[in-house]
């Protein structure tokens, strides 16, 4: 027995066995037992630590002091970084939704591209609005506008929905302030400015191939009608050309309902404004935090140390940049347009409710990664991957893809993969640009082949009137293309950075 314990705790083969068993138990608890992922991650992390012989005091601390325990430092090291970013990003998205900006943006793009270009217009709307808005909330907000575009065009709903869904999914997977890329960046220690650059470089081509090309191809072959009860009022009833009219007032399937001029999406009310904001204003508010963050990245590289660089670094710190953007949005899209401070406070509180579970999963995943490092499992895995000859960017993608396919949650796939590969990244001496590409690889793997174990699969099926078979033929393939092309772009860029 002692020989087995020694083998399990100190031999490379034993540590690798422990790693495989830990992932297997994690998947069993999530898939079969239906345990919440954050609880499953804590349970497996504790079990791995005990099996590897980590002292109790190091694992959980003592009654006198626990601040330097693996449990507390594992959670705290990541949450201190990502919690304000995700929280502020969520509030910014809620204000954008509340202002009616999605209606204005979609209407302007539909007019700009015309009937034939309506699918591309919906795709661009998904990309732009997807930066500050969570994926599912983006669907809730944009679905009624997709219904109208499809009804006007007289073609399959799939043709208009796929580009929009690809835009939302791309930004959600590859760009801050969304939880997945922010969590991976925090765990692997990369500047968010580099992540924005690499996310755009890899994500835009992936969106074009999966959303525009694949969406156009499959939209002509999978015919899905728009039921009459799905169609709200015309979207151009809300916009600069018709400022006095109300917005959608029917109830599309899936819960995007409107009554008395107030639309509800994901539990957050969206009052249809009588004075909708301009496209320029909406675009400026969306891009403001990204420009500030990129300014800090560029300033650090291009400017000598001094006041100018200090100002750029301060304003470009993600938490500061998003705080500035939220305050600007509160004033320009809220107070200035007649939304009271009390209403803004209620909106903020409502929008923050859904992120609690996300933060718990990320924190638990960080704890699991800390245990892997402390036990030597991470180093053993790193050594085996290196010996296998696979570059870290490829290993990251394969691990993330396998975890995604097995249990469905992109967040779990990201934080678990980041914990596994962190020793390789730390020891590899990679540049920020390279680490950002590794994060893109992890994020790309986390969205591959969305199927029946993924909540997003059912949201798409429900909102766009598709059977399981049609959803697999359209959405699942779209996510796979988005994943593969995003990863391929990361590998391509890797060759030149």
XYZ file of C-alpha atoms in Angstrom:
497
model
C 0.000 0.000 0.000
C 2.815 2.394 0.924
C 4.510 1.640 -2.381
C 1.315 2.479 -4.292
C 0.859 5.751 -2.403
C 4.477 6.703 -3.080
C 4.018 5.853 -6.783
C 0.812 7.905 -6.957
C 2.336 10.941 -5.256
C 5.869 11.028 -6.636
C 6.175 9.035 -9.846
C 5.349 10.790 -13.142
C 3.121 7.878 -14.205
C 1.306 7.990 -10.865
C 0.751 11.738 -11.080
C -0.559 11.396 -14.636
C -2.925 8.668 -13.446
C -4.115 11.010 -10.713
C -4.692 13.743 -13.306
C -6.731 11.454 -15.568
C -8.780 10.187 -12.625
C -9.435 13.732 -11.405
C -10.844 14.822 -14.767
C -12.893 11.607 -15.019
C -14.396 12.144 -11.559
C -15.076 15.801 -12.385
C -16.995 14.840 -15.524
C -18.864 12.086 -13.645
C -20.018 14.511 -10.961
C -21.135 17.131 -13.499
C -22.701 14.858 -16.124
C -24.110 11.922 -14.168
C -24.575 13.207 -10.623
C -25.710 16.634 -11.936
C -23.663 18.424 -9.304
C -23.149 22.130 -9.849
C -19.787 22.598 -11.603
C -18.344 24.878 -8.930
C -19.128 22.317 -6.203
C -17.735 19.501 -8.353
C -14.509 21.454 -8.920
C -14.071 22.034 -5.173
C -14.763 18.371 -4.351
C -12.343 17.068 -6.977
C -9.690 19.627 -6.021
C -9.846 18.559 -2.367
C -9.778 14.853 -3.275
C -6.751 15.315 -5.547
C -4.920 17.272 -2.852
C -5.586 14.578 -0.231
C -4.651 11.764 -2.598
C -1.407 13.564 -3.487
C -0.468 14.022 0.158
C -0.883 17.797 0.438
C -0.795 18.724 4.145
C -4.159 19.737 5.589
C -2.731 23.029 6.841
C -1.536 23.892 3.332
C -4.853 22.871 1.788
C -7.319 24.643 4.108
C -5.146 26.524 6.596
C -5.630 26.505 10.355
C -8.306 27.956 12.666
C -5.904 30.830 13.334
C -4.802 31.576 9.773
C -6.187 30.377 6.444
C -5.377 33.296 4.147
C -2.404 31.528 2.577
C -4.155 28.170 2.117
C -4.665 26.680 -1.339
C -8.439 27.006 -0.907
C -8.362 30.749 -0.286
C -5.481 31.722 -2.544
C -6.870 29.528 -5.330
C -10.175 31.379 -5.267
C -8.863 34.821 -4.425
C -6.000 35.016 -6.906
C -8.352 34.976 -9.883
C -11.520 36.587 -8.518
C -9.682 39.733 -7.503
C -8.725 40.142 -11.143
C -11.846 39.152 -13.031
C -14.782 39.964 -10.723
C -14.777 43.757 -11.308
C -14.164 43.300 -15.053
C -17.051 40.860 -15.526
C -19.320 42.864 -13.221
C -18.683 46.191 -14.940
C -18.962 44.598 -18.386
C -22.323 43.132 -17.420
C -23.628 46.503 -16.218
C -22.431 48.188 -19.424
C -24.290 45.604 -21.494
C -27.468 46.065 -19.461
C -27.401 49.834 -19.988
C -26.867 49.332 -23.712
C -29.863 47.012 -23.808
C -32.031 49.327 -21.706
C -31.311 52.311 -23.974
C -32.783 50.657 -27.063
C -29.409 50.790 -28.804
C -29.822 47.328 -30.323
C -32.945 48.415 -32.205
C -31.238 51.540 -33.510
C -28.085 49.729 -34.562
C -29.949 46.919 -36.317
C -32.295 49.298 -38.102
C -29.447 51.424 -39.414
C -27.484 48.406 -40.647
C -30.549 46.897 -42.327
C -31.152 50.149 -44.181
C -27.472 50.433 -45.106
C -27.163 46.911 -46.539
C -30.658 46.613 -47.995
C -32.799 43.468 -48.296
C -30.110 41.359 -49.970
C -27.535 42.292 -47.362
C -29.861 41.784 -44.390
C -28.083 38.581 -43.185
C -24.745 40.424 -43.127
C -26.391 43.340 -41.319
C -27.675 40.964 -38.644
C -24.189 39.467 -38.373
C -22.560 42.853 -37.855
C -25.181 43.665 -35.244
C -24.227 40.469 -33.418
C -20.521 41.362 -33.531
C -20.968 44.953 -32.335
C -23.628 44.336 -29.701
C -21.891 41.131 -28.634
C -18.915 43.068 -27.245
C -20.732 44.386 -24.140
C -23.691 41.955 -24.008
C -23.683 38.320 -22.855
C -24.497 35.708 -25.490
C -27.918 34.688 -24.176
C -28.998 38.268 -23.486
C -27.922 39.186 -27.007
C -30.260 36.505 -28.358
C -33.124 37.736 -26.201
C -32.646 41.286 -27.470
C -31.947 40.584 -31.158
C -34.277 37.642 -31.826
C -37.349 39.832 -32.499
C -35.323 41.872 -34.992
C -34.150 38.711 -36.743
C -37.784 37.578 -37.013
C -38.738 40.828 -38.706
C -35.792 40.735 -41.125
C -36.649 37.147 -42.093
C -40.341 37.970 -42.514
C -39.535 40.961 -44.695
C -37.078 38.974 -46.810
C -39.432 36.022 -47.159
C -36.596 33.542 -46.692
C -35.524 30.985 -44.100
C -35.097 32.223 -40.555
C -31.786 30.340 -40.497
C -30.305 32.652 -43.152
C -30.691 35.668 -40.853
C -30.110 34.008 -37.487
C -26.790 32.264 -38.200
C -24.661 35.383 -38.927
C -26.049 37.087 -35.824
C -25.427 34.020 -33.642
C -21.880 33.710 -35.000
C -21.203 37.354 -34.111
C -22.503 36.934 -30.574
C -20.634 33.667 -30.078
C -17.341 34.994 -31.452
C -17.261 38.021 -29.166
C -18.400 35.931 -26.192
C -15.587 33.411 -26.768
C -12.680 35.616 -27.821
C -13.068 39.151 -26.437
C -13.123 40.845 -23.020
C -15.101 41.632 -20.937
C -16.736 38.214 -21.392
C -16.069 35.706 -18.597
C -14.281 32.971 -20.553
C -11.434 34.940 -22.139
C -11.087 37.169 -19.063
C -10.813 34.113 -16.795
C -8.240 32.426 -19.026
C -6.252 35.663 -19.314
C -6.236 36.021 -15.539
C -5.190 32.414 -14.948
C -2.401 32.547 -17.542
C -1.337 36.132 -16.813
C -1.755 38.045 -20.044
C -2.543 41.690 -20.730
C -6.115 42.192 -21.926
C -4.961 44.613 -24.602
C -3.081 41.805 -26.316
C -6.113 39.575 -25.882
C -8.318 42.144 -27.645
C -5.842 42.375 -30.545
C -5.513 38.620 -30.968
C -9.215 38.079 -30.373
C -10.072 40.395 -33.248
C -7.347 39.022 -35.546
C -8.510 35.434 -34.993
C -12.200 36.053 -34.356
C -13.197 38.200 -37.336
C -12.104 35.636 -39.967
C -13.769 32.888 -37.901
C -16.996 34.904 -37.839
C -16.863 35.548 -41.583
C -16.414 31.852 -42.389
C -18.879 30.441 -39.850
C -21.497 33.169 -39.833
C -21.428 34.747 -43.289
C -20.238 31.891 -45.515
C -21.710 28.923 -43.615
C -24.810 30.898 -42.624
C -25.469 31.770 -46.263
C -24.862 28.179 -47.396
C -26.987 26.416 -44.799
C -29.649 29.156 -44.736
C -30.584 28.249 -48.296
C -30.865 24.546 -47.486
C -32.555 24.418 -44.084
C -35.904 26.153 -44.467
C -37.426 27.406 -41.229
C -40.497 29.622 -41.375
C -41.151 32.475 -38.993
C -44.438 31.751 -37.156
C -46.730 34.733 -37.130
C -46.778 34.837 -33.340
C -42.987 35.348 -33.336
C -43.065 38.584 -35.281
C -43.145 41.873 -33.348
C -43.710 45.288 -34.825
C -41.381 46.475 -37.575
C -37.940 47.402 -36.184
C -37.822 50.631 -38.131
C -40.628 51.830 -35.870
C -37.795 52.488 -33.421
C -35.107 54.736 -34.759
C -34.092 58.207 -35.714
C -36.586 58.284 -38.580
C -39.579 57.441 -36.375
C -38.748 58.719 -32.877
C -42.287 58.867 -31.577
C -43.393 55.315 -32.304
C -43.268 52.433 -29.881
C -41.122 49.371 -30.461
C -42.056 45.672 -30.618
C -45.315 44.826 -28.923
C -45.974 41.164 -29.689
C -44.596 38.234 -27.747
C -42.118 36.020 -29.576
C -41.567 32.496 -28.323
C -38.904 32.098 -25.684
C -39.878 34.928 -23.396
C -38.872 38.125 -25.151
C -42.134 39.799 -24.376
C -43.288 43.378 -24.530
C -46.148 45.007 -22.780
C -46.947 48.644 -22.383
C -43.802 49.697 -24.213
C -41.441 47.674 -22.019
C -39.593 44.651 -23.373
C -38.164 42.051 -21.036
C -35.130 40.003 -21.917
C -33.412 37.707 -19.463
C -35.182 39.298 -16.510
C -34.023 42.843 -17.268
C -36.615 45.319 -18.481
C -35.906 47.312 -21.612
C -38.094 50.356 -21.926
C -38.574 51.444 -25.497
C -37.297 54.989 -25.603
C -39.125 57.758 -27.384
C -35.767 59.364 -28.177
C -33.498 56.501 -29.231
C -29.744 57.090 -29.110
C -27.780 57.589 -32.294
C -25.695 54.856 -33.885
C -22.567 56.956 -33.349
C -23.288 57.261 -29.628
C -23.958 53.547 -29.216
C -20.823 52.615 -31.131
C -18.707 55.079 -29.140
C -19.857 53.698 -25.803
C -19.222 50.106 -26.927
C -15.729 50.876 -28.222
C -14.628 53.218 -25.404
C -13.292 50.580 -22.976
C -11.584 48.643 -25.763
C -9.833 51.783 -27.016
C -8.663 52.663 -23.484
C -7.318 49.157 -22.852
C -5.551 49.085 -26.205
C -4.151 52.558 -25.485
C -2.443 51.240 -22.366
C -0.973 48.300 -24.276
C 0.333 50.494 -27.097
C 1.564 53.159 -24.678
C 3.576 50.631 -22.689
C 5.327 49.461 -25.844
C 5.668 52.724 -27.778
C 6.162 55.439 -25.151
C 9.023 56.020 -22.713
C 8.273 55.984 -19.005
C 6.716 59.284 -18.018
C 3.425 61.110 -17.388
C 1.881 60.270 -20.774
C 2.532 56.561 -20.367
C 1.270 56.642 -16.771
C -2.012 58.258 -17.823
C -2.538 55.718 -20.600
C -1.727 52.796 -18.288
C -4.090 54.126 -15.615
C -7.011 54.719 -17.971
C -6.309 51.448 -19.779
C -6.372 49.287 -16.673
C -9.408 47.093 -17.476
C -11.297 47.904 -14.284
C -10.704 51.660 -14.718
C -11.532 51.553 -18.441
C -14.814 49.746 -17.826
C -15.683 52.034 -14.898
C -15.208 55.050 -17.162
C -17.354 53.425 -19.853
C -20.110 52.546 -17.370
C -20.202 56.094 -15.967
C -20.302 57.562 -19.476
C -23.081 55.142 -20.459
C -25.056 55.904 -17.296
C -25.008 59.584 -18.121
C -25.328 59.620 -21.919
C -27.669 56.614 -22.265
C -29.378 56.954 -18.904
C -29.639 60.217 -16.989
C -29.457 62.418 -20.085
C -32.273 60.414 -21.685
C -34.612 60.545 -18.717
C -33.709 57.338 -16.869
C -33.547 58.171 -13.176
C -30.775 57.225 -10.779
C -33.128 54.875 -8.938
C -33.968 53.040 -12.150
C -30.270 52.775 -13.035
C -29.581 51.332 -9.599
C -32.321 48.731 -10.037
C -31.058 47.899 -13.508
C -27.521 47.442 -12.193
C -28.683 45.122 -9.428
C -30.800 43.026 -11.782
C -28.036 42.697 -14.349
C -25.493 41.481 -11.793
C -27.606 38.604 -10.490
C -26.721 36.078 -13.246
C -22.943 36.433 -12.859
C -22.719 34.912 -9.394
C -22.528 31.330 -10.643
C -19.991 32.306 -13.311
C -17.668 33.783 -10.681
C -18.065 30.731 -8.437
C -17.170 28.370 -11.281
C -14.131 30.452 -12.234
C -12.984 30.641 -8.596
C -13.416 26.893 -8.095
C -11.583 26.217 -11.337
C -8.721 28.401 -10.161
C -8.596 26.406 -6.905
C -8.502 23.162 -8.898
C -5.606 24.534 -10.942
C -3.774 25.610 -7.768
C -4.095 22.065 -6.431
C -2.707 20.620 -9.661
C 0.303 22.892 -9.353
C 0.865 22.184 -5.655
C 0.695 18.409 -6.059
C 3.059 18.247 -9.019
C 0.295 16.953 -11.295
C 0.543 20.068 -13.447
C 4.288 19.649 -13.952
C 3.828 15.961 -14.797
C 1.193 16.834 -17.383
C 3.389 19.575 -18.782
C 6.297 17.204 -19.095
C 4.220 14.531 -20.817
C 2.799 17.043 -23.307
C 6.255 18.379 -24.076
C 7.586 14.842 -24.509
C 4.679 14.096 -26.850
C 5.893 16.836 -29.156
C 2.647 18.834 -29.234
C 3.021 22.611 -29.036
C 1.259 24.128 -26.040
C -1.186 25.983 -28.287
C -2.329 22.672 -29.814
C -2.463 20.858 -26.453
C -4.561 23.685 -25.015
C -7.059 23.444 -27.863
C -7.381 19.654 -27.673
C -7.846 19.585 -23.894
C -10.401 22.395 -23.964
C -12.291 20.746 -26.851
C -12.430 17.393 -25.063
C -13.757 18.957 -21.864
C -16.330 20.984 -23.816
C -17.600 17.951 -25.715
C -17.843 15.901 -22.531
C -19.691 18.277 -20.210
C -21.016 21.182 -22.286
C -19.901 24.160 -20.215
C -17.472 26.491 -21.950
C -16.513 28.134 -18.651
C -15.638 24.802 -17.028
C -13.628 23.822 -20.101
C -11.702 27.098 -20.016
C -10.837 27.256 -16.314
C -9.947 23.546 -16.132
C -7.751 23.730 -19.222
C -6.033 26.893 -18.009
C -5.250 25.186 -14.700
C -3.762 22.189 -16.498
C -1.550 24.147 -18.911
C -0.520 26.949 -16.540
C 2.799 25.260 -15.565
C 3.753 24.932 -19.239
C 2.918 28.566 -19.920
C 4.763 29.774 -16.825
C 7.882 27.784 -17.648
C 7.801 28.513 -21.353
C 8.858 32.159 -21.258
C 6.187 33.126 -23.776
C 5.491 36.720 -24.770
C 2.160 38.407 -24.036
C 1.203 38.050 -27.686
C 1.879 34.314 -27.576
C 0.014 33.819 -24.301
C -2.922 35.731 -25.781
C -2.935 33.256 -28.678
C -2.882 30.371 -26.200
C -5.943 31.925 -24.517
C -7.643 32.166 -27.929
C -6.834 28.493 -28.472
C -8.377 27.535 -25.122
C -11.444 29.690 -25.832
C -11.817 28.248 -29.331
C -11.800 24.717 -27.956
C -14.414 25.657 -25.369
C -17.089 26.395 -27.998
C -16.617 23.461 -30.368
C -19.631 21.331 -31.372
C -22.345 22.779 -29.143
C -24.849 19.960 -28.734
C -27.541 18.682 -26.386
C -25.458 19.011 -23.191
C -25.032 22.756 -23.789
C -27.658 25.228 -22.611
C -26.906 27.493 -25.566
C -27.990 24.721 -27.935
C -31.510 24.741 -26.488
C -31.733 28.533 -26.418
C -30.929 28.651 -30.129
C -33.359 25.831 -30.936
C -36.168 27.465 -28.983
C -35.711 31.033 -30.176
C -35.320 30.192 -33.831
C -38.046 27.605 -34.197
C -35.749 24.693 -35.045
C -35.978 20.982 -34.330
C -33.065 19.203 -32.652
C -32.021 17.811 -36.043
C -32.032 21.238 -37.693
C -30.184 22.794 -34.749
C -27.458 20.158 -35.054
C -27.204 20.807 -38.813
C -26.986 24.575 -38.405
C -25.866 25.800 -34.982
C -23.645 22.848 -34.011
C -21.779 23.003 -37.307
C -21.503 26.801 -37.035
C -19.879 26.537 -33.593
C -17.485 23.877 -34.848
C -16.425 26.009 -37.815
C -16.050 29.052 -35.543
C -13.883 26.984 -33.200
C -11.680 25.391 -35.862
C -11.115 28.577 -37.881
C -10.425 30.601 -34.727
C -7.862 27.999 -33.629
C -6.332 27.811 -37.127
C -5.905 31.596 -37.153
C -4.226 31.447 -33.726
C -1.776 28.815 -35.001
C -1.124 30.883 -38.131
C -0.444 34.084 -36.191
C 1.710 32.083 -33.737
C 4.191 31.546 -36.571
C 4.937 35.260 -36.858
C 4.813 36.566 -33.256
